[in-house]
Each structure stands twice: as C-alpha cells, then as structure tokens.
C-alpha cells in the first residue's frame, strides 16, 4: 500500500544524495513483512521518476525473507514462509523477528561526466 | 562512467524521525499517547466515547485526536464526553502520520494531559507503517470480523502492544470462536501473552471498559523501542 508515495520518497531521497547527476539504477531491499509490495513499487517507479534526474532509471528490488532469532535453540533462521512466526528448527514460538520489515534504499548508480 | 552512491537509508526514516521527536516531547510533557487502529466499523469511536467519558468522570486529564478522510462526525461524538477533542481530516490520506499529529498537537494539547488517545483512520493496512510517537499501539478487532484477521493483516497485528476484542455482547450471536482468534494471533504475535495482551470489551454494555482504561492509565510515556 502507498507504493506511489513511497516511490516518491525514494526518488526525493536519492536525488538529494546524488544531486543533478543522472541516475541509472536504484537498488532497494523490501522485507516480506514490510507491507510494501515490490511489483507495485516497480509499477509506480516509471511515473515517479519523470522529470527528475532519475528519469529512465531502473528500480531493482531485492526481497528480504523473514528471519527469526529463536530463544529456544539460539539459532537465527530464515523462515520458509513469512508466517507463522515459529522456529523451523525446534518449532518454538519464542522468537524475535530480526529480518523482514525492511523498506530500504541500498544504493544508486549515477552517471558521472568523464573529464574531456 | 558509473559510480555507485551508497545510501543505506530507510524510506520511512523521515516519518520515523518526526515520530521520535514527538515521542520525546510527549514524554517530557508527561503525556502517554495511544494509537488505536482497526478496520472500519470495528467500534473504535464507540469505545473511545466510553473511555473518554469514564476518564473525565475519574478526573483524569485526557484528550483525543481522531482521524478520518472526511467529516468531523467523530470529533463531535467524542467531544460529548467533555474531554478536549480535535479532528484530523486527512483529505484522502488513508492513515495518520507523525507530521499530522504534530500539526494538531502544537498549540492545542492542554498542559498536563496525562493520556492522549489517537483514533487512527479505520484501516488495518497502512497505519501499521507509520509511527506516530505513541507509547502504546492498540489493535481493535470486533467479534463480527471473523477469527482470522490477525493472519490476514500481519503487519498491523505484529505492531500491536495490545489487542482489544470489541462488541463481545454480540459474540454468541455471531458464533465468535475466541480460541481460533487467539490461535491466529499467536501465529503472528507469539510473544503477546493473551492473559495480559488481549482484552474484551463491549461499548454497549460497558463490559471491560474500566479494565481497559486502567491499563491505558498505567502506560508510562517512556520512549518505546521498536
């Protein structure tokens, strides 16, 4: 939900960091329990970048699987599915979610002018 | 040539920053803010009417903000309690954000307010991504919504510090399966103890409302770690 407004925030944040330089790629990490849908982000991307230095850039999204730290067996494990929140090893529900809610911009590729 | 610029930035960082500042200010003022979320029609406003009326009767300095896309209806209803109430009209935004709260609290929140109840927009999807600077997050689930809501809306339920099951006076009529609901909740929130983290209320009969108010008044406006 809100992928368009999130996309606009991303474009603004990247442009602030990269200045007027043309951007070719923006990479993001989206957790499986973040509530953000990568396809919806990609859909909104082409609209959100129009008339900005990011125009024409590609959005690459890496999804992050939900991972938990199990208080039962002390393992940190990726879950096979986002829910239920349960250690796949020992079955315990005494777990803390350590990955899976990310909505992060990782980096962006900018085109630099090569000095003549 | 292409240069990679490292950003490592959380997208919701702007709202998170504003919320952290708001949380600090509310803490300094001794005000505990409670964010109440639910799907539309779960009974937030009716429950809030009861909570505010009882808080005023107890002489507790309480205030409320209520968010809706349109109309001031909820603020008018809640104001009948005698508590200071303000409407946030979002003009189409489907959730409240920290800057909206700041705009409505500055120069309004009465000094000495101990408990600020914030009724979020009726929506179980979006509000769960937006920290408002609250000390407690409550998800309200009515018995008429079905038992699998926690599984359908994991983001909201994962966020909740407290779950309030409302309209319990209708539970028998709709054959609400409470064990099934608690099971679904456990799948999403295994660390929420049902004995202390789930309350049952009926705004119509008053059941559970005083217990809920006691619990809310015990919330200290300390900084919350997420």
Coordinates of C-alpha atoms in Angstrom, one line a residue, chain A residues 1-2 5-6 9-10 13-14 17-18 21 24 27-29 33-35 71 83-85 93 95 97 101 103-112 114, chain B residues 1-12 14 93-95 97 123 125-126 128-130 150-151 154-155 158-159 183 186-191 226:
Chain A
X1 CA 0.0 0.0 0.0
X2 CA 1.2 3.6 -0.6
X5 CA 4.0 7.8 -2.2
X6 CA 6.9 5.6 -1.0
X9 CA 10.0 9.5 -1.2
X10 CA 12.7 7.2 -2.6
X13 CA 15.9 10.8 -1.1
X14 CA 18.1 9.6 -4.0
X17 CA 22.1 12.3 -2.3
X18 CA 23.1 12.3 -5.9
X21 CA 23.6 13.7 -11.8
X24 CA 20.6 4.7 -14.0
X27 CA 18.5 -0.7 -5.5
X28 CA 16.1 -1.4 -2.7
X29 CA 15.6 -4.1 0.0
X33 CA 6.5 -8.5 6.2
X34 CA 7.1 -4.8 5.4
X35 CA 3.6 -4.3 4.0
X71 CA 15.2 -18.0 22.1
X83 CA 4.0 -16.7 8.8
X84 CA 3.7 -18.4 11.2
X85 CA 6.5 -16.9 13.3
X93 CA 7.2 -19.7 19.1
X95 CA 11.3 -16.0 18.5
X97 CA 12.0 -11.2 14.1
X101 CA 10.4 -5.4 7.8
X103 CA 12.0 -0.7 3.4
X104 CA 15.5 0.5 2.5
X105 CA 17.3 2.2 -0.3
X106 CA 20.6 0.4 -0.6
X107 CA 22.4 2.4 -3.3
X108 CA 22.1 4.1 -6.7
X109 CA 24.3 4.1 -9.8
X110 CA 25.0 7.6 -11.1
X111 CA 26.5 8.5 -14.5
X112 CA 29.5 10.8 -13.9
X114 CA 34.2 11.9 -17.7
Chain B
X1 CA 31.3 6.2 -16.1
X2 CA 29.1 4.9 -13.4
X3 CA 29.6 5.5 -9.8
X4 CA 27.6 3.7 -7.1
X5 CA 26.4 6.0 -4.3
X6 CA 25.8 4.2 -1.0
X7 CA 22.5 5.3 0.6
X8 CA 21.6 2.7 3.1
X9 CA 18.6 4.7 4.1
X10 CA 15.3 3.5 5.5
X11 CA 12.5 5.0 3.4
X12 CA 10.2 5.8 6.3
X14 CA 11.5 10.9 7.7
X93 CA -4.8 10.1 3.1
X94 CA -5.7 6.6 4.5
X95 CA -3.5 6.7 7.6
X97 CA 1.4 10.3 10.1
X123 CA -7.7 0.8 8.1
X125 CA -3.2 -2.0 6.1
X126 CA -1.5 1.4 6.1
X128 CA 0.9 0.0 10.7
X129 CA 3.8 1.5 8.8
X130 CA 3.6 5.0 10.4
X150 CA -4.5 -11.5 12.5
X151 CA -3.4 -13.8 9.7
X154 CA 0.0 -9.5 9.9
X155 CA 1.7 -6.1 9.7
X158 CA 2.7 -7.6 14.6
X159 CA 2.8 -4.0 15.6
X183 CA -4.6 -19.1 17.8
X186 CA -0.4 -16.4 18.4
X187 CA 0.9 -17.3 14.9
X188 CA 1.5 -13.6 14.2
X189 CA 2.4 -12.4 17.7
X190 CA 3.8 -15.4 19.6
X191 CA 5.2 -13.1 22.2
X226 CA 10.7 -0.8 18.2

